[in-house]
């Protein structure tokens, strides 16, 4: 069975500074990988996804993520954080394209706090 | 703004009540999902509907009863819930089960 680990429960970053959120997955083959963001009181919004191809994926809101097979990682980055980026971020994995919608496994989440 | 609409946004009910959560999408998606999310935890999949048929039930207790009356609507009927069922209930949809999901803002449910 696949699993996802987000090692950082909380991250505090200053506005304008760069942000990197870590995600490690465990799966026998190449999984399908996602990052979602959840603002307080809201549902999850898809930031980006990786299915295949270029390992550097661009998403919405200025986010990008890099798939590194050798490290089983899919870390999320943003060069300059805005106060509105304060939220909970979830990395998720699905074992196959057919299961991308069905069997998402989420990491525990990383809460990002943005200091003025 | 989300394209998956969930009502009500908040619901407080007693353990003997019967209530329903509603989810609606008009994106032509043919897969719809219910998730349960406890505070400070990731969402947990409950049910998946594909082309209006239940395709996955993640061993959810029978006091939760899903219904998909048509391709745009998904209901979750609640009966005899327990206090531990208090959570945020999220609905999601996708074009089909091979595509990424779009989430609603959820219904925050409190069981007294």
JSON list of C-alpha atoms in Angstrom, two decimals:
[
{"chain": "A", "resi": 1, "resn": "UNK", "atom": "CA", "xyz": [0.00, 0.00, 0.00]},
{"chain": "A", "resi": 2, "resn": "UNK", "atom": "CA", "xyz": [1.14, 3.51, -0.71]},
{"chain": "A", "resi": 3, "resn": "UNK", "atom": "CA", "xyz": [1.90, 6.03, 2.01]},
{"chain": "A", "resi": 4, "resn": "UNK", "atom": "CA", "xyz": [2.78, 9.71, 2.17]},
{"chain": "A", "resi": 5, "resn": "UNK", "atom": "CA", "xyz": [4.85, 11.50, 4.78]},
{"chain": "A", "resi": 6, "resn": "UNK", "atom": "CA", "xyz": [5.03, 15.22, 5.31]},
{"chain": "A", "resi": 7, "resn": "UNK", "atom": "CA", "xyz": [7.83, 15.58, 7.87]},
{"chain": "A", "resi": 8, "resn": "UNK", "atom": "CA", "xyz": [7.01, 19.16, 8.88]},
{"chain": "A", "resi": 9, "resn": "UNK", "atom": "CA", "xyz": [3.81, 19.67, 10.86]},
{"chain": "A", "resi": 10, "resn": "UNK", "atom": "CA", "xyz": [4.28, 23.44, 11.06]},
{"chain": "A", "resi": 11, "resn": "UNK", "atom": "CA", "xyz": [6.40, 25.90, 9.10]},
{"chain": "A", "resi": 12, "resn": "UNK", "atom": "CA", "xyz": [6.64, 29.62, 9.81]},
{"chain": "A", "resi": 13, "resn": "UNK", "atom": "CA", "xyz": [7.97, 31.83, 7.06]},
{"chain": "A", "resi": 14, "resn": "UNK", "atom": "CA", "xyz": [8.27, 35.58, 6.64]},
{"chain": "A", "resi": 15, "resn": "UNK", "atom": "CA", "xyz": [6.29, 37.28, 3.93]},
{"chain": "A", "resi": 16, "resn": "UNK", "atom": "CA", "xyz": [8.42, 37.56, 0.82]},
{"chain": "A", "resi": 17, "resn": "UNK", "atom": "CA", "xyz": [10.68, 34.68, 1.81]},
{"chain": "A", "resi": 18, "resn": "UNK", "atom": "CA", "xyz": [10.86, 31.41, -0.07]},
{"chain": "A", "resi": 19, "resn": "UNK", "atom": "CA", "xyz": [8.94, 28.32, 1.00]},
{"chain": "A", "resi": 20, "resn": "UNK", "atom": "CA", "xyz": [9.63, 24.63, 0.58]},
{"chain": "A", "resi": 21, "resn": "UNK", "atom": "CA", "xyz": [7.33, 21.91, 1.85]},
{"chain": "A", "resi": 22, "resn": "UNK", "atom": "CA", "xyz": [8.58, 18.36, 1.94]},
{"chain": "A", "resi": 23, "resn": "UNK", "atom": "CA", "xyz": [6.70, 15.28, 0.81]},
{"chain": "A", "resi": 24, "resn": "UNK", "atom": "CA", "xyz": [8.00, 11.72, 0.71]},
{"chain": "A", "resi": 25, "resn": "UNK", "atom": "CA", "xyz": [6.02, 8.82, -0.62]},
{"chain": "A", "resi": 26, "resn": "UNK", "atom": "CA", "xyz": [6.30, 5.09, -0.45]},
{"chain": "A", "resi": 27, "resn": "UNK", "atom": "CA", "xyz": [5.12, 3.12, -3.44]},
{"chain": "A", "resi": 28, "resn": "UNK", "atom": "CA", "xyz": [6.56, 0.37, -5.60]},
{"chain": "A", "resi": 29, "resn": "UNK", "atom": "CA", "xyz": [6.04, 2.06, -8.96]},
{"chain": "A", "resi": 30, "resn": "UNK", "atom": "CA", "xyz": [5.77, 5.66, -10.14]},
{"chain": "A", "resi": 31, "resn": "UNK", "atom": "CA", "xyz": [2.77, 7.08, -8.38]},
{"chain": "A", "resi": 32, "resn": "UNK", "atom": "CA", "xyz": [0.54, 9.97, -9.34]},
{"chain": "A", "resi": 33, "resn": "UNK", "atom": "CA", "xyz": [1.29, 12.90, -7.05]},
{"chain": "A", "resi": 34, "resn": "UNK", "atom": "CA", "xyz": [-0.71, 15.93, -5.99]},
{"chain": "A", "resi": 35, "resn": "UNK", "atom": "CA", "xyz": [-0.47, 18.97, -3.78]},
{"chain": "A", "resi": 36, "resn": "UNK", "atom": "CA", "xyz": [-3.63, 20.46, -2.31]},
{"chain": "A", "resi": 37, "resn": "UNK", "atom": "CA", "xyz": [-4.06, 23.59, -0.19]},
{"chain": "A", "resi": 38, "resn": "UNK", "atom": "CA", "xyz": [-6.78, 24.10, 2.40]},
{"chain": "A", "resi": 39, "resn": "UNK", "atom": "CA", "xyz": [-7.50, 27.55, 3.79]},
{"chain": "A", "resi": 40, "resn": "UNK", "atom": "CA", "xyz": [-9.31, 27.77, 7.14]},
{"chain": "A", "resi": 41, "resn": "UNK", "atom": "CA", "xyz": [-12.96, 26.83, 6.83]},
{"chain": "A", "resi": 42, "resn": "UNK", "atom": "CA", "xyz": [-12.65, 25.81, 3.21]},
{"chain": "A", "resi": 43, "resn": "UNK", "atom": "CA", "xyz": [-12.26, 22.72, 1.14]},
{"chain": "A", "resi": 44, "resn": "UNK", "atom": "CA", "xyz": [-9.14, 21.55, -0.67]},
{"chain": "A", "resi": 45, "resn": "UNK", "atom": "CA", "xyz": [-7.86, 23.28, -3.79]},
{"chain": "A", "resi": 46, "resn": "UNK", "atom": "CA", "xyz": [-5.60, 21.46, -6.22]},
{"chain": "A", "resi": 47, "resn": "UNK", "atom": "CA", "xyz": [-2.31, 23.33, -6.63]},
{"chain": "A", "resi": 48, "resn": "UNK", "atom": "CA", "xyz": [-0.60, 20.98, -9.06]},
{"chain": "A", "resi": 49, "resn": "UNK", "atom": "CA", "xyz": [-0.24, 17.37, -10.10]},
{"chain": "A", "resi": 50, "resn": "UNK", "atom": "CA", "xyz": [2.39, 15.06, -11.54]},
{"chain": "A", "resi": 51, "resn": "UNK", "atom": "CA", "xyz": [1.45, 12.16, -13.74]},
{"chain": "A", "resi": 52, "resn": "UNK", "atom": "CA", "xyz": [4.47, 11.79, -16.03]},
{"chain": "A", "resi": 53, "resn": "UNK", "atom": "CA", "xyz": [6.90, 13.76, -18.16]},
{"chain": "A", "resi": 54, "resn": "UNK", "atom": "CA", "xyz": [8.81, 16.81, -16.96]},
{"chain": "A", "resi": 55, "resn": "UNK", "atom": "CA", "xyz": [9.67, 16.31, -13.32]},
{"chain": "A", "resi": 56, "resn": "UNK", "atom": "CA", "xyz": [9.32, 20.03, -12.54]},
{"chain": "A", "resi": 57, "resn": "UNK", "atom": "CA", "xyz": [5.64, 20.85, -12.42]},
{"chain": "A", "resi": 58, "resn": "UNK", "atom": "CA", "xyz": [4.16, 24.33, -12.40]},
{"chain": "A", "resi": 59, "resn": "UNK", "atom": "CA", "xyz": [0.96, 24.97, -10.54]},
{"chain": "A", "resi": 60, "resn": "UNK", "atom": "CA", "xyz": [-1.37, 27.77, -9.61]},
{"chain": "A", "resi": 61, "resn": "UNK", "atom": "CA", "xyz": [-0.61, 30.68, -7.29]},
{"chain": "A", "resi": 62, "resn": "UNK", "atom": "CA", "xyz": [3.09, 30.62, -8.20]},
{"chain": "A", "resi": 63, "resn": "UNK", "atom": "CA", "xyz": [3.78, 27.17, -6.77]},
{"chain": "A", "resi": 64, "resn": "UNK", "atom": "CA", "xyz": [5.94, 24.50, -8.33]},
{"chain": "A", "resi": 65, "resn": "UNK", "atom": "CA", "xyz": [6.95, 21.00, -7.31]},
{"chain": "A", "resi": 66, "resn": "UNK", "atom": "CA", "xyz": [9.74, 18.69, -8.31]},
{"chain": "A", "resi": 67, "resn": "UNK", "atom": "CA", "xyz": [9.42, 14.92, -8.55]},
{"chain": "A", "resi": 68, "resn": "UNK", "atom": "CA", "xyz": [12.63, 13.12, -7.60]},
{"chain": "A", "resi": 69, "resn": "UNK", "atom": "CA", "xyz": [12.32, 9.40, -8.09]},
{"chain": "A", "resi": 70, "resn": "UNK", "atom": "CA", "xyz": [15.67, 8.63, -6.45]},
{"chain": "A", "resi": 71, "resn": "UNK", "atom": "CA", "xyz": [14.55, 10.34, -3.26]},
{"chain": "A", "resi": 72, "resn": "UNK", "atom": "CA", "xyz": [10.86, 9.34, -3.44]},
{"chain": "A", "resi": 73, "resn": "UNK", "atom": "CA", "xyz": [10.06, 12.99, -2.96]},
{"chain": "A", "resi": 74, "resn": "UNK", "atom": "CA", "xyz": [7.69, 15.57, -4.39]},
{"chain": "A", "resi": 75, "resn": "UNK", "atom": "CA", "xyz": [8.56, 18.82, -2.64]},
{"chain": "A", "resi": 76, "resn": "UNK", "atom": "CA", "xyz": [6.51, 21.96, -3.11]},
{"chain": "A", "resi": 77, "resn": "UNK", "atom": "CA", "xyz": [8.17, 25.36, -3.51]},
{"chain": "A", "resi": 78, "resn": "UNK", "atom": "CA", "xyz": [7.28, 29.00, -3.86]},
{"chain": "A", "resi": 79, "resn": "UNK", "atom": "CA", "xyz": [9.95, 31.69, -4.36]},
{"chain": "A", "resi": 80, "resn": "UNK", "atom": "CA", "xyz": [8.16, 34.48, -2.50]},
{"chain": "A", "resi": 81, "resn": "UNK", "atom": "CA", "xyz": [5.37, 33.85, -0.03]},
{"chain": "A", "resi": 82, "resn": "UNK", "atom": "CA", "xyz": [2.35, 36.11, 0.35]},
{"chain": "A", "resi": 83, "resn": "UNK", "atom": "CA", "xyz": [0.30, 36.45, 3.52]},
{"chain": "A", "resi": 84, "resn": "UNK", "atom": "CA", "xyz": [-2.58, 34.73, 1.72]},
{"chain": "A", "resi": 85, "resn": "UNK", "atom": "CA", "xyz": [-0.47, 31.56, 1.44]},
{"chain": "A", "resi": 86, "resn": "UNK", "atom": "CA", "xyz": [-1.04, 30.84, 5.12]},
{"chain": "A", "resi": 87, "resn": "UNK", "atom": "CA", "xyz": [-2.96, 27.56, 5.03]},
{"chain": "A", "resi": 88, "resn": "UNK", "atom": "CA", "xyz": [-2.71, 23.80, 5.41]},
{"chain": "A", "resi": 89, "resn": "UNK", "atom": "CA", "xyz": [-0.94, 21.99, 2.61]},
{"chain": "A", "resi": 90, "resn": "UNK", "atom": "CA", "xyz": [-1.53, 18.33, 1.79]},
{"chain": "A", "resi": 91, "resn": "UNK", "atom": "CA", "xyz": [0.55, 16.10, -0.41]},
{"chain": "A", "resi": 92, "resn": "UNK", "atom": "CA", "xyz": [-1.35, 13.14, -1.85]},
{"chain": "A", "resi": 93, "resn": "UNK", "atom": "CA", "xyz": [-0.57, 10.06, -3.90]},
{"chain": "A", "resi": 94, "resn": "UNK", "atom": "CA", "xyz": [-2.62, 7.71, -6.07]},
{"chain": "A", "resi": 95, "resn": "UNK", "atom": "CA", "xyz": [-1.26, 4.38, -7.27]},
{"chain": "A", "resi": 96, "resn": "UNK", "atom": "CA", "xyz": [-2.39, 4.54, -10.90]},
{"chain": "A", "resi": 97, "resn": "UNK", "atom": "CA", "xyz": [-4.10, 6.81, -13.37]},
{"chain": "A", "resi": 98, "resn": "UNK", "atom": "CA", "xyz": [-7.33, 4.88, -12.99]},
{"chain": "A", "resi": 99, "resn": "UNK", "atom": "CA", "xyz": [-7.11, 5.28, -9.24]},
{"chain": "A", "resi": 100, "resn": "UNK", "atom": "CA", "xyz": [-6.14, 8.95, -9.29]},
{"chain": "A", "resi": 101, "resn": "UNK", "atom": "CA", "xyz": [-9.63, 9.93, -8.39]},
{"chain": "A", "resi": 102, "resn": "UNK", "atom": "CA", "xyz": [-10.52, 6.95, -6.31]},
{"chain": "A", "resi": 103, "resn": "UNK", "atom": "CA", "xyz": [-7.79, 6.17, -3.87]},
{"chain": "A", "resi": 104, "resn": "UNK", "atom": "CA", "xyz": [-6.01, 9.30, -2.87]},
{"chain": "A", "resi": 105, "resn": "UNK", "atom": "CA", "xyz": [-3.78, 8.81, 0.14]},
{"chain": "A", "resi": 106, "resn": "UNK", "atom": "CA", "xyz": [-3.02, 12.06, 1.90]},
{"chain": "A", "resi": 107, "resn": "UNK", "atom": "CA", "xyz": [-0.05, 13.02, 3.98]},
{"chain": "A", "resi": 108, "resn": "UNK", "atom": "CA", "xyz": [-0.64, 14.43, 7.44]},
{"chain": "A", "resi": 109, "resn": "UNK", "atom": "CA", "xyz": [-0.44, 18.01, 6.22]},
{"chain": "A", "resi": 110, "resn": "UNK", "atom": "CA", "xyz": [1.86, 20.95, 6.87]},
{"chain": "A", "resi": 111, "resn": "UNK", "atom": "CA", "xyz": [0.47, 24.12, 8.38]},
{"chain": "A", "resi": 112, "resn": "UNK", "atom": "CA", "xyz": [2.14, 27.24, 6.99]},
{"chain": "A", "resi": 113, "resn": "UNK", "atom": "CA", "xyz": [2.15, 30.42, 9.03]},
{"chain": "A", "resi": 114, "resn": "UNK", "atom": "CA", "xyz": [3.25, 33.66, 7.38]},
{"chain": "A", "resi": 115, "resn": "UNK", "atom": "CA", "xyz": [4.84, 36.41, 9.48]},
{"chain": "A", "resi": 116, "resn": "UNK", "atom": "CA", "xyz": [4.48, 40.03, 8.35]},
{"chain": "B", "resi": 1, "resn": "UNK", "atom": "CA", "xyz": [-15.12, 30.26, -5.30]},
{"chain": "B", "resi": 2, "resn": "UNK", "atom": "CA", "xyz": [-15.66, 26.53, -5.51]},
{"chain": "B", "resi": 3, "resn": "UNK", "atom": "CA", "xyz": [-17.63, 24.88, -8.29]},
{"chain": "B", "resi": 4, "resn": "UNK", "atom": "CA", "xyz": [-18.72, 22.13, -5.94]},
{"chain": "B", "resi": 5, "resn": "UNK", "atom": "CA", "xyz": [-21.46, 23.46, -3.68]},
{"chain": "B", "resi": 6, "resn": "UNK", "atom": "CA", "xyz": [-22.21, 21.89, -0.34]},
{"chain": "B", "resi": 7, "resn": "UNK", "atom": "CA", "xyz": [-25.19, 22.63, 1.90]},
{"chain": "B", "resi": 8, "resn": "UNK", "atom": "CA", "xyz": [-25.59, 23.34, 4.67]},
{"chain": "B", "resi": 9, "resn": "UNK", "atom": "CA", "xyz": [-22.28, 24.91, 5.68]},
{"chain": "B", "resi": 10, "resn": "UNK", "atom": "CA", "xyz": [-22.89, 24.07, 9.32]},
{"chain": "B", "resi": 11, "resn": "UNK", "atom": "CA", "xyz": [-25.13, 21.49, 10.93]},
{"chain": "B", "resi": 12, "resn": "UNK", "atom": "CA", "xyz": [-25.78, 20.71, 14.57]},
{"chain": "B", "resi": 13, "resn": "UNK", "atom": "CA", "xyz": [-27.86, 17.65, 15.31]},
{"chain": "B", "resi": 14, "resn": "UNK", "atom": "CA", "xyz": [-28.73, 15.32, 18.12]},
{"chain": "B", "resi": 15, "resn": "UNK", "atom": "CA", "xyz": [-27.90, 11.65, 18.11]},
{"chain": "B", "resi": 16, "resn": "UNK", "atom": "CA", "xyz": [-31.48, 10.67, 17.32]},
{"chain": "B", "resi": 17, "resn": "UNK", "atom": "CA", "xyz": [-31.99, 13.09, 14.47]},
{"chain": "B", "resi": 18, "resn": "UNK", "atom": "CA", "xyz": [-32.10, 12.34, 10.75]},
{"chain": "B", "resi": 19, "resn": "UNK", "atom": "CA", "xyz": [-30.51, 14.87, 8.46]},
{"chain": "B", "resi": 20, "resn": "UNK", "atom": "CA", "xyz": [-28.95, 15.03, 5.01]},
{"chain": "B", "resi": 21, "resn": "UNK", "atom": "CA", "xyz": [-25.91, 16.71, 3.55]},
{"chain": "B", "resi": 22, "resn": "UNK", "atom": "CA", "xyz": [-26.12, 17.84, -0.05]},
{"chain": "B", "resi": 23, "resn": "UNK", "atom": "CA", "xyz": [-23.50, 18.30, -2.73]},
{"chain": "B", "resi": 24, "resn": "UNK", "atom": "CA", "xyz": [-24.01, 19.69, -6.20]},
{"chain": "B", "resi": 25, "resn": "UNK", "atom": "CA", "xyz": [-21.77, 20.25, -9.20]},
{"chain": "B", "resi": 26, "resn": "UNK", "atom": "CA", "xyz": [-22.53, 21.43, -12.73]},
{"chain": "B", "resi": 27, "resn": "UNK", "atom": "CA", "xyz": [-19.19, 20.69, -14.35]},
{"chain": "B", "resi": 28, "resn": "UNK", "atom": "CA", "xyz": [-20.42, 17.51, -16.03]},
{"chain": "B", "resi": 29, "resn": "UNK", "atom": "CA", "xyz": [-18.30, 15.40, -13.73]},
{"chain": "B", "resi": 30, "resn": "UNK", "atom": "CA", "xyz": [-19.28, 11.74, -13.51]},
{"chain": "B", "resi": 31, "resn": "UNK", "atom": "CA", "xyz": [-17.41, 10.81, -10.33]},
{"chain": "B", "resi": 32, "resn": "UNK", "atom": "CA", "xyz": [-18.34, 12.16, -6.91]},
{"chain": "B", "resi": 33, "resn": "UNK", "atom": "CA", "xyz": [-16.88, 11.51, -3.49]},
{"chain": "B", "resi": 34, "resn": "UNK", "atom": "CA", "xyz": [-17.54, 11.94, 0.22]},
{"chain": "B", "resi": 35, "resn": "UNK", "atom": "CA", "xyz": [-14.70, 12.51, 2.66]},
{"chain": "B", "resi": 36, "resn": "UNK", "atom": "CA", "xyz": [-14.60, 12.95, 6.42]},
{"chain": "B", "resi": 37, "resn": "UNK", "atom": "CA", "xyz": [-12.01, 15.28, 7.90]},
{"chain": "B", "resi": 38, "resn": "UNK", "atom": "CA", "xyz": [-11.31, 15.56, 11.62]},
{"chain": "B", "resi": 39, "resn": "UNK", "atom": "CA", "xyz": [-9.55, 18.61, 12.99]},
{"chain": "B", "resi": 40, "resn": "UNK", "atom": "CA", "xyz": [-5.85, 18.83, 12.12]},
{"chain": "B", "resi": 41, "resn": "UNK", "atom": "CA", "xyz": [-6.07, 15.62, 10.09]},
{"chain": "B", "resi": 42, "resn": "UNK", "atom": "CA", "xyz": [-6.14, 14.87, 6.37]},
{"chain": "B", "resi": 43, "resn": "UNK", "atom": "CA", "xyz": [-9.40, 13.92, 4.65]},
{"chain": "B", "resi": 44, "resn": "UNK", "atom": "CA", "xyz": [-10.44, 10.27, 4.77]},
{"chain": "B", "resi": 45, "resn": "UNK", "atom": "CA", "xyz": [-12.32, 8.78, 1.85]},
{"chain": "B", "resi": 46, "resn": "UNK", "atom": "CA", "xyz": [-15.80, 7.46, 2.68]},
{"chain": "B", "resi": 47, "resn": "UNK", "atom": "CA", "xyz": [-17.61, 6.79, -0.60]},
{"chain": "B", "resi": 48, "resn": "UNK", "atom": "CA", "xyz": [-17.04, 7.03, -4.34]},
{"chain": "B", "resi": 49, "resn": "UNK", "atom": "CA", "xyz": [-19.77, 7.21, -6.97]},
{"chain": "B", "resi": 50, "resn": "UNK", "atom": "CA", "xyz": [-18.91, 6.65, -10.58]},
{"chain": "B", "resi": 51, "resn": "UNK", "atom": "CA", "xyz": [-21.64, 7.26, -13.19]},
{"chain": "B", "resi": 52, "resn": "UNK", "atom": "CA", "xyz": [-24.21, 7.42, -10.40]},
{"chain": "B", "resi": 53, "resn": "UNK", "atom": "CA", "xyz": [-23.27, 4.00, -9.07]},
{"chain": "B", "resi": 54, "resn": "UNK", "atom": "CA", "xyz": [-21.55, 3.39, -5.76]},
{"chain": "B", "resi": 55, "resn": "UNK", "atom": "CA", "xyz": [-18.11, 2.04, -6.57]},
{"chain": "B", "resi": 56, "resn": "UNK", "atom": "CA", "xyz": [-16.31, 2.33, -3.24]},
{"chain": "B", "resi": 57, "resn": "UNK", "atom": "CA", "xyz": [-17.51, 2.17, 0.34]},
{"chain": "B", "resi": 58, "resn": "UNK", "atom": "CA", "xyz": [-14.57, 2.44, 2.70]},
{"chain": "B", "resi": 59, "resn": "UNK", "atom": "CA", "xyz": [-16.21, 0.34, 5.42]},
{"chain": "B", "resi": 60, "resn": "UNK", "atom": "CA", "xyz": [-18.31, 3.28, 6.55]},
{"chain": "B", "resi": 61, "resn": "UNK", "atom": "CA", "xyz": [-20.89, 2.58, 9.30]},
{"chain": "B", "resi": 62, "resn": "UNK", "atom": "CA", "xyz": [-24.45, 2.19, 8.06]},
{"chain": "B", "resi": 63, "resn": "UNK", "atom": "CA", "xyz": [-25.57, 5.29, 9.95]},
{"chain": "B", "resi": 64, "resn": "UNK", "atom": "CA", "xyz": [-24.07, 7.11, 6.93]},
{"chain": "B", "resi": 65, "resn": "UNK", "atom": "CA", "xyz": [-26.07, 6.43, 3.78]},
{"chain": "B", "resi": 66, "resn": "UNK", "atom": "CA", "xyz": [-24.98, 7.97, 0.46]},
{"chain": "B", "resi": 67, "resn": "UNK", "atom": "CA", "xyz": [-27.28, 8.61, -2.46]},
{"chain": "B", "resi": 68, "resn": "UNK", "atom": "CA", "xyz": [-26.60, 9.84, -5.97]},
{"chain": "B", "resi": 69, "resn": "UNK", "atom": "CA", "xyz": [-29.98, 10.81, -7.51]},
{"chain": "B", "resi": 70, "resn": "UNK", "atom": "CA", "xyz": [-28.38, 12.11, -10.71]},
{"chain": "B", "resi": 71, "resn": "UNK", "atom": "CA", "xyz": [-25.01, 13.01, -12.14]},
{"chain": "B", "resi": 72, "resn": "UNK", "atom": "CA", "xyz": [-25.02, 16.47, -10.55]},
{"chain": "B", "resi": 73, "resn": "UNK", "atom": "CA", "xyz": [-26.16, 15.63, -7.05]},
{"chain": "B", "resi": 74, "resn": "UNK", "atom": "CA", "xyz": [-24.74, 13.65, -4.18]},
{"chain": "B", "resi": 75, "resn": "UNK", "atom": "CA", "xyz": [-26.41, 13.30, -0.80]},
{"chain": "B", "resi": 76, "resn": "UNK", "atom": "CA", "xyz": [-25.23, 11.89, 2.49]},
{"chain": "B", "resi": 77, "resn": "UNK", "atom": "CA", "xyz": [-28.08, 10.80, 4.75]},
{"chain": "B", "resi": 78, "resn": "UNK", "atom": "CA", "xyz": [-27.31, 10.77, 8.45]},
{"chain": "B", "resi": 79, "resn": "UNK", "atom": "CA", "xyz": [-29.12, 8.85, 11.16]},
{"chain": "B", "resi": 80, "resn": "UNK", "atom": "CA", "xyz": [-28.29, 7.98, 14.76]},
{"chain": "B", "resi": 81, "resn": "UNK", "atom": "CA", "xyz": [-24.85, 9.55, 14.60]},
{"chain": "B", "resi": 82, "resn": "UNK", "atom": "CA", "xyz": [-22.38, 9.47, 17.44]},
{"chain": "B", "resi": 83, "resn": "UNK", "atom": "CA", "xyz": [-20.39, 12.39, 18.93]},
{"chain": "B", "resi": 84, "resn": "UNK", "atom": "CA", "xyz": [-17.23, 11.05, 17.28]},
{"chain": "B", "resi": 85, "resn": "UNK", "atom": "CA", "xyz": [-18.89, 11.64, 13.91]},
{"chain": "B", "resi": 86, "resn": "UNK", "atom": "CA", "xyz": [-18.47, 15.37, 14.43]},
{"chain": "B", "resi": 87, "resn": "UNK", "atom": "CA", "xyz": [-16.18, 16.51, 11.63]},
{"chain": "B", "resi": 88, "resn": "UNK", "atom": "CA", "xyz": [-15.93, 18.43, 8.38]},
{"chain": "B", "resi": 89, "resn": "UNK", "atom": "CA", "xyz": [-17.59, 16.48, 5.58]},
{"chain": "B", "resi": 90, "resn": "UNK", "atom": "CA", "xyz": [-16.14, 17.24, 2.19]},
{"chain": "B", "resi": 91, "resn": "UNK", "atom": "CA", "xyz": [-17.64, 16.47, -1.18]},
{"chain": "B", "resi": 92, "resn": "UNK", "atom": "CA", "xyz": [-15.50, 16.27, -4.30]},
{"chain": "B", "resi": 93, "resn": "UNK", "atom": "CA", "xyz": [-16.04, 15.57, -7.97]},
{"chain": "B", "resi": 94, "resn": "UNK", "atom": "CA", "xyz": [-13.92, 14.72, -10.97]},
{"chain": "B", "resi": 95, "resn": "UNK", "atom": "CA", "xyz": [-14.51, 14.14, -14.68]},
{"chain": "B", "resi": 96, "resn": "UNK", "atom": "CA", "xyz": [-14.15, 10.46, -14.00]},
{"chain": "B", "resi": 97, "resn": "UNK", "atom": "CA", "xyz": [-12.22, 8.41, -11.48]},
{"chain": "B", "resi": 98, "resn": "UNK", "atom": "CA", "xyz": [-8.96, 8.88, -13.39]},
{"chain": "B", "resi": 99, "resn": "UNK", "atom": "CA", "xyz": [-8.94, 12.66, -13.06]},
{"chain": "B", "resi": 100, "resn": "UNK", "atom": "CA", "xyz": [-8.03, 14.99, -10.18]},
{"chain": "B", "resi": 101, "resn": "UNK", "atom": "CA", "xyz": [-10.75, 15.92, -7.75]},
{"chain": "B", "resi": 102, "resn": "UNK", "atom": "CA", "xyz": [-12.35, 19.30, -7.13]},
{"chain": "B", "resi": 103, "resn": "UNK", "atom": "CA", "xyz": [-13.51, 19.85, -3.57]},
{"chain": "B", "resi": 104, "resn": "UNK", "atom": "CA", "xyz": [-16.37, 21.77, -2.04]},
{"chain": "B", "resi": 105, "resn": "UNK", "atom": "CA", "xyz": [-15.96, 23.85, 1.09]},
{"chain": "B", "resi": 106, "resn": "UNK", "atom": "CA", "xyz": [-17.52, 21.21, 3.27]},
{"chain": "B", "resi": 107, "resn": "UNK", "atom": "CA", "xyz": [-20.24, 20.91, 5.87]},
{"chain": "B", "resi": 108, "resn": "UNK", "atom": "CA", "xyz": [-19.11, 21.25, 9.45]},
{"chain": "B", "resi": 109, "resn": "UNK", "atom": "CA", "xyz": [-21.16, 18.75, 11.43]},
{"chain": "B", "resi": 110, "resn": "UNK", "atom": "CA", "xyz": [-21.51, 18.75, 15.20]},
{"chain": "B", "resi": 111, "resn": "UNK", "atom": "CA", "xyz": [-23.26, 15.93, 17.02]},
{"chain": "B", "resi": 112, "resn": "UNK", "atom": "CA", "xyz": [-24.64, 16.77, 20.45]}
]
